[in-house]
Amino acid sequence: MTCDVIHPNGEASIFYTSDGAATVTLPIRLRRRSGRRMIRPRSVGPPGVTPDLTAMQKALARGFRWRDMLDTGEVASMKEIAAREKTDHSYVARMINMTLLAPQIIEAILDDTIPDIRLTRLAVSPPLFWQDQLQHLGMQPH
């Protein structure tokens, strides 16, 4: 009986035994996405293929889109956005809060390297100062 081994930093390789059987070793990394463990390839796929967005990345995109709608005057209030999107205005406010995060946190969300935290920890009343936000998440400033 064989045992599966995970080599997160190894190179992909194929080992052939004398009886013709093959053992394939693939580099992978385990990441927690939306509370689930996911196996992700170490490198990006072929050009033109977009990866699935995480819940954090979707929330960040919504927040920036909605904030832009407010800034440009396309909508007058968060309640108007909520009515258009058929959602609650408090949800809109939480997503717009995501745009107030420190640049290092936004970068970590986009790179999918943010520590394993829940979206509500970022979106509901984040600390005002970026340094405090980084400490709140246990991240180090660049």
XYZ file of N, CA and C in Angstrom:
426
model
N 0.844 -1.171 0.000
C 0.000 0.000 0.000
C 0.889 1.234 0.000
N 0.494 2.237 -0.802
C 1.284 3.460 -0.869
C 0.630 4.558 -0.063
N 1.410 5.545 0.297
C 0.920 6.670 1.084
C 1.115 7.940 0.261
N 0.082 8.797 0.201
C 0.203 10.059 -0.511
C 1.051 11.014 0.311
N 1.978 11.690 -0.364
C 2.862 12.635 0.297
C 2.688 13.983 -0.390
N 2.558 15.044 0.399
C 2.435 16.385 -0.159
C 3.781 17.077 -0.033
N 4.305 17.518 -1.162
C 5.563 18.261 -1.204
C 5.239 19.686 -1.657
N 4.988 20.620 -0.731
C 4.529 21.945 -1.138
C 5.551 22.774 -1.903
N 6.833 22.522 -1.757
C 7.825 23.353 -2.431
C 8.671 22.583 -3.434
N 8.343 21.331 -3.675
C 9.154 20.518 -4.580
C 8.837 20.764 -6.034
N 9.697 20.257 -6.894
C 9.486 20.340 -8.327
C 8.647 19.153 -8.775
N 7.879 19.348 -9.842
C 7.099 18.237 -10.385
C 8.056 17.187 -10.923
N 7.784 15.923 -10.616
C 8.656 14.859 -11.097
C 7.866 13.569 -11.256
N 8.410 12.682 -12.103
C 7.817 11.362 -12.303
C 8.903 10.338 -12.017
N 8.583 9.365 -11.177
C 9.516 8.302 -10.836
C 8.919 6.982 -11.320
N 9.671 6.257 -12.165
C 9.207 4.972 -12.699
C 9.894 3.842 -11.947
N 9.108 2.850 -11.543
C 9.665 1.681 -10.871
C 9.951 0.598 -11.894
N 10.648 -0.446 -11.476
C 11.042 -1.517 -12.399
C 9.849 -2.292 -12.956
N 8.728 -2.282 -12.247
C 7.551 -2.997 -12.747
C 6.667 -2.135 -13.655
N 7.123 -0.921 -13.988
C 6.388 -0.061 -14.908
C 5.447 0.918 -14.233
N 5.273 0.825 -12.922
C 4.409 1.766 -12.210
C 5.098 3.125 -12.132
N 4.305 4.158 -12.049
C 4.855 5.513 -11.986
C 4.315 6.234 -10.750
N 5.178 7.018 -10.147
C 4.786 7.883 -9.040
C 4.993 9.319 -9.510
N 3.923 10.119 -9.458
C 3.995 11.507 -9.887
C 3.950 12.402 -8.654
N 4.891 13.311 -8.560
C 4.944 14.271 -7.472
C 4.681 15.648 -8.056
N 3.644 16.335 -7.545
C 3.277 17.662 -8.027
C 3.419 18.678 -6.911
N 3.991 19.844 -7.209
C 4.088 20.887 -6.176
C 2.720 21.503 -5.950
N 2.268 21.548 -4.703
C 0.985 22.146 -4.347
C 1.161 22.946 -3.073
N 0.165 23.729 -2.784
C 0.114 24.398 -1.490
C -1.309 24.346 -1.005
N -1.479 24.213 0.278
C -2.812 24.205 0.876
C -3.133 25.606 1.360
N -4.283 26.114 0.968
C -4.733 27.437 1.377
C -6.141 27.311 1.916
N -6.485 28.143 2.855
C -7.848 28.182 3.368
C -8.548 29.320 2.637
N -9.625 28.972 1.927
C -10.413 29.956 1.197
C -11.857 29.803 1.622
N -12.390 30.869 2.155
C -13.785 30.883 2.617
C -14.049 29.763 3.616
N -13.068 29.489 4.479
C -13.242 28.486 5.517
C -12.981 27.064 5.085
N -12.601 26.841 3.814
C -12.340 25.483 3.321
C -10.881 25.373 2.905
N -10.317 24.206 3.084
C -8.966 23.958 2.588
C -9.056 23.690 1.095
N -8.206 24.359 0.337
C -8.184 24.211 -1.119
C -6.773 23.861 -1.543
N -6.641 23.016 -2.538
C -5.340 22.732 -3.122
C -5.204 23.627 -4.337
N -4.145 24.433 -4.345
C -3.928 25.384 -5.425
C -2.600 25.095 -6.083
N -2.502 25.226 -7.399
C -1.218 25.040 -8.066
C -0.252 26.143 -7.654
N 1.039 25.829 -7.718
C 2.047 26.787 -7.307
C 2.167 27.926 -8.302
N 1.920 27.665 -9.572
C 2.050 28.702 -10.581
C 0.695 29.008 -11.202
N 0.643 30.114 -11.910
C -0.585 30.540 -12.562
C -0.803 29.696 -13.812
N -2.058 29.471 -14.153
C -2.399 28.668 -15.325
C -2.075 29.372 -16.629
N -2.589 28.849 -17.732
C -2.304 29.412 -19.040
C -2.820 30.847 -19.173
N -2.197 31.655 -20.051
C -2.650 33.034 -20.234
C -4.109 33.070 -20.685
N -4.826 34.096 -20.235
C -6.219 34.252 -20.626
C -7.198 33.535 -19.715
N -6.710 32.703 -18.806
C -7.578 31.980 -17.889
C -7.583 32.745 -16.569
N -8.753 33.180 -16.145
C -8.842 33.921 -14.896
C -9.185 32.968 -13.763
N -8.488 33.081 -12.633
C -8.780 32.205 -11.503
C -10.087 32.613 -10.835
N -10.655 31.704 -10.069
C -11.845 32.027 -9.288
C -11.450 33.038 -8.213
N -12.288 34.010 -8.020
C -12.015 35.018 -7.007
C -12.442 34.502 -5.642
N -11.688 34.880 -4.628
C -12.057 34.537 -3.262
C -13.166 35.478 -2.809
N -13.803 35.151 -1.698
C -14.847 36.013 -1.144
C -14.269 37.380 -0.794
N -13.050 37.410 -0.282
C -12.400 38.680 0.062
C -12.180 39.530 -1.186
N -11.709 38.902 -2.268
C -11.453 39.633 -3.504
C -12.750 40.186 -4.100
N -13.824 39.402 -4.040
C -15.116 39.869 -4.534
C -15.617 41.042 -3.698
N -15.466 40.939 -2.385
C -15.912 42.015 -1.485
C -15.131 43.295 -1.761
N -13.840 43.169 -1.966
C -13.006 44.322 -2.249
C -13.415 44.972 -3.569
N -13.661 44.163 -4.589
C -14.092 44.693 -5.893
C -15.433 45.411 -5.771
N -16.372 44.804 -5.054
C -17.679 45.450 -4.842
C -17.512 46.785 -4.131
N -16.698 46.770 -3.079
C -16.494 47.993 -2.303
C -15.935 49.120 -3.141
N -14.920 48.825 -3.948
C -14.335 49.874 -4.786
C -15.312 50.326 -5.870
N -16.081 49.410 -6.437
C -17.062 49.785 -7.468
C -18.137 50.677 -6.854
N -18.634 50.287 -5.672
C -19.690 51.071 -5.034
C -19.173 52.423 -4.555
N -17.962 52.464 -4.048
C -17.401 53.755 -3.616
C -17.233 54.679 -4.822
N -16.815 54.106 -5.961
C -16.661 54.893 -7.173
C -18.014 55.447 -7.633
N -19.078 54.644 -7.486
C -20.424 55.109 -7.844
C -20.815 56.316 -6.979
N -20.455 56.283 -5.703
C -20.741 57.412 -4.817
C -19.881 58.624 -5.175
N -18.588 58.391 -5.421
C -17.659 59.483 -5.712
C -18.002 60.217 -7.006
N -18.457 59.491 -8.008
C -18.770 60.111 -9.294
C -20.169 60.707 -9.335
N -20.980 60.463 -8.322
C -22.333 60.995 -8.286
C -23.341 60.148 -9.055
N -22.929 58.955 -9.472
C -23.853 58.058 -10.165
C -25.025 57.694 -9.264
N -24.752 57.584 -7.981
C -25.792 57.342 -6.982
C -25.619 58.378 -5.872
N -26.704 58.636 -5.152
C -26.663 59.657 -4.112
C -26.321 59.097 -2.735
N -26.585 57.783 -2.529
C -26.371 57.229 -1.191
C -26.152 55.723 -1.256
N -25.729 55.176 -0.127
C -25.567 53.728 -0.020
C -26.919 53.033 -0.099
N -27.964 53.691 0.367
C -29.311 53.110 0.269
C -29.713 52.933 -1.196
N -29.318 53.873 -2.045
C -29.622 53.757 -3.469
C -28.861 52.589 -4.095
N -27.608 52.415 -3.691
C -26.837 51.260 -4.175
C -27.510 49.976 -3.730
N -27.906 49.929 -2.461
C -28.561 48.734 -1.924
C -29.842 48.417 -2.693
N -30.596 49.432 -3.037
C -31.826 49.205 -3.798
C -31.511 48.657 -5.188
N -30.494 49.212 -5.842
C -30.092 48.725 -7.167
C -29.611 47.279 -7.123
N -28.835 46.958 -6.096
C -28.223 45.636 -5.980
C -29.132 44.624 -5.280
N -30.284 45.112 -4.801
C -31.238 44.262 -4.073
C -30.574 43.601 -2.862
N -29.940 44.447 -2.067
C -29.278 43.979 -0.854
C -29.521 44.999 0.252
N -29.005 44.724 1.421
C -29.176 45.592 2.575
C -28.136 46.715 2.545
N -28.525 47.916 2.984
C -27.577 49.040 2.963
C -26.415 48.834 3.938
N -26.614 48.054 4.991
C -25.500 47.795 5.913
C -24.443 46.915 5.242
N -24.864 46.012 4.353
C -23.916 45.193 3.597
C -23.090 46.088 2.668
N -23.752 47.042 2.020
C -23.048 47.982 1.151
C -22.013 48.761 1.966
N -22.388 49.210 3.140
C -21.465 49.960 4.005
C -20.263 49.112 4.393
N -20.499 47.842 4.714
C -19.376 46.959 5.084
C -18.421 46.767 3.912
N -18.950 46.614 2.703
C -18.081 46.418 1.536
C -17.306 47.696 1.220
N -17.943 48.841 1.417
C -17.232 50.105 1.200
C -16.145 50.283 2.259
N -16.359 49.769 3.466
C -15.315 49.795 4.508
C -14.044 49.098 4.036
N -14.187 48.107 3.180
C -13.017 47.367 2.683
C -12.053 48.281 1.912
N -12.577 49.376 1.352
C -11.724 50.291 0.585
C -10.864 51.155 1.492
N -11.127 51.124 2.791
C -10.385 51.933 3.747
C -9.237 51.163 4.390
N -8.990 49.956 3.928
C -7.937 49.124 4.511
C -6.554 49.579 4.077
N -5.566 49.227 4.868
C -4.171 49.556 4.562
C -3.767 48.930 3.229
N -2.898 49.601 2.478
C -2.458 49.061 1.186
C -1.866 47.646 1.281
N -1.164 47.350 2.375
C -0.589 46.008 2.538
C -1.691 44.958 2.663
N -2.789 45.320 3.314
C -3.897 44.372 3.471
C -4.595 44.160 2.136
N -4.817 45.248 1.397
C -5.438 45.130 0.075
C -4.561 44.280 -0.839
N -3.260 44.509 -0.796
C -2.324 43.714 -1.604
C -2.396 42.234 -1.224
N -2.456 41.952 0.070
C -2.537 40.558 0.525
C -3.849 39.910 0.089
N -4.935 40.681 0.076
C -6.217 40.145 -0.401
C -6.115 39.807 -1.878
N -5.563 40.715 -2.665
C -5.461 40.498 -4.107
C -4.515 39.355 -4.448
N -3.444 39.203 -3.668
C -2.471 38.122 -3.892
C -2.923 36.807 -3.269
N -3.998 36.846 -2.520
C -4.513 35.692 -1.779
C -3.485 35.156 -0.791
N -2.797 36.100 -0.127
C -1.821 35.733 0.894
C -2.230 36.263 2.263
N -3.450 36.736 2.372
C -3.936 37.287 3.642
C -4.048 36.157 4.664
N -3.740 36.427 5.921
C -3.903 35.378 6.936
C -5.336 34.858 6.955
N -5.510 33.691 7.497
C -6.816 33.040 7.538
C -7.737 33.783 8.502
N -8.525 34.726 7.954
C -9.455 35.512 8.758
C -10.800 35.583 8.052
N -11.800 35.940 8.789
C -13.148 36.076 8.217
C -13.338 37.481 7.654
N -14.159 37.548 6.633
C -14.449 38.811 5.975
C -15.014 39.832 6.953
N -15.867 39.395 7.861
C -16.477 40.332 8.812
C -15.442 40.990 9.712
N -14.316 40.314 9.952
C -13.266 40.896 10.794
C -12.648 42.118 10.120
N -12.662 42.136 8.793
C -12.120 43.278 8.061
C -13.176 44.337 7.775
N -14.387 43.898 7.463
C -15.403 44.813 6.947
C -16.208 45.536 8.025
N -16.305 44.966 9.199
C -17.114 45.582 10.250
C -16.202 46.401 11.159
N -16.373 47.701 11.113
C -15.633 48.650 11.963
C -14.128 48.379 12.011
N -13.435 48.464 10.871
C -11.983 48.277 10.926
C -11.338 49.442 11.678
N -10.198 49.225 12.319
C -9.513 50.339 12.984
C -9.225 51.459 11.976
N -9.222 52.685 12.443
C -9.044 53.831 11.547
C -7.636 53.930 10.981
N -6.625 53.658 11.799
C -5.244 53.821 11.364
C -4.709 52.525 10.757
N -3.969 52.663 9.669
C -3.453 51.497 8.956
C -2.570 50.629 9.849
N -1.734 51.263 10.667
C -0.863 50.516 11.572
C -1.693 49.656 12.525
N -2.777 50.213 13.036
C -3.667 49.467 13.931
C -4.343 48.311 13.189
N -4.706 48.527 11.929
C -5.308 47.462 11.124
C -4.325 46.299 10.965
N -3.071 46.629 10.664
C -2.051 45.584 10.487
C -1.837 44.816 11.789
N -1.788 45.514 12.913
C -1.627 44.850 14.199
C -2.844 43.994 14.518
N -4.034 44.466 14.181
C -5.280 43.748 14.416
C -5.271 42.397 13.706
N -4.615 42.345 12.533
C -4.546 41.114 11.748
C -3.262 40.328 11.995
N -2.382 40.864 12.803
C -1.120 40.178 13.063
C -0.163 40.244 11.888
N -0.272 41.279 11.079
C 0.602 41.453 9.917
C 1.682 42.477 10.247
N 2.801 42.363 9.592
C 3.910 43.278 9.774
C 3.894 44.319 8.640
N 4.169 45.580 8.951
C 4.255 46.589 7.872
C 5.469 46.309 6.993
N 5.386 46.719 5.717
C 6.504 46.518 4.781
C 7.689 47.305 5.185
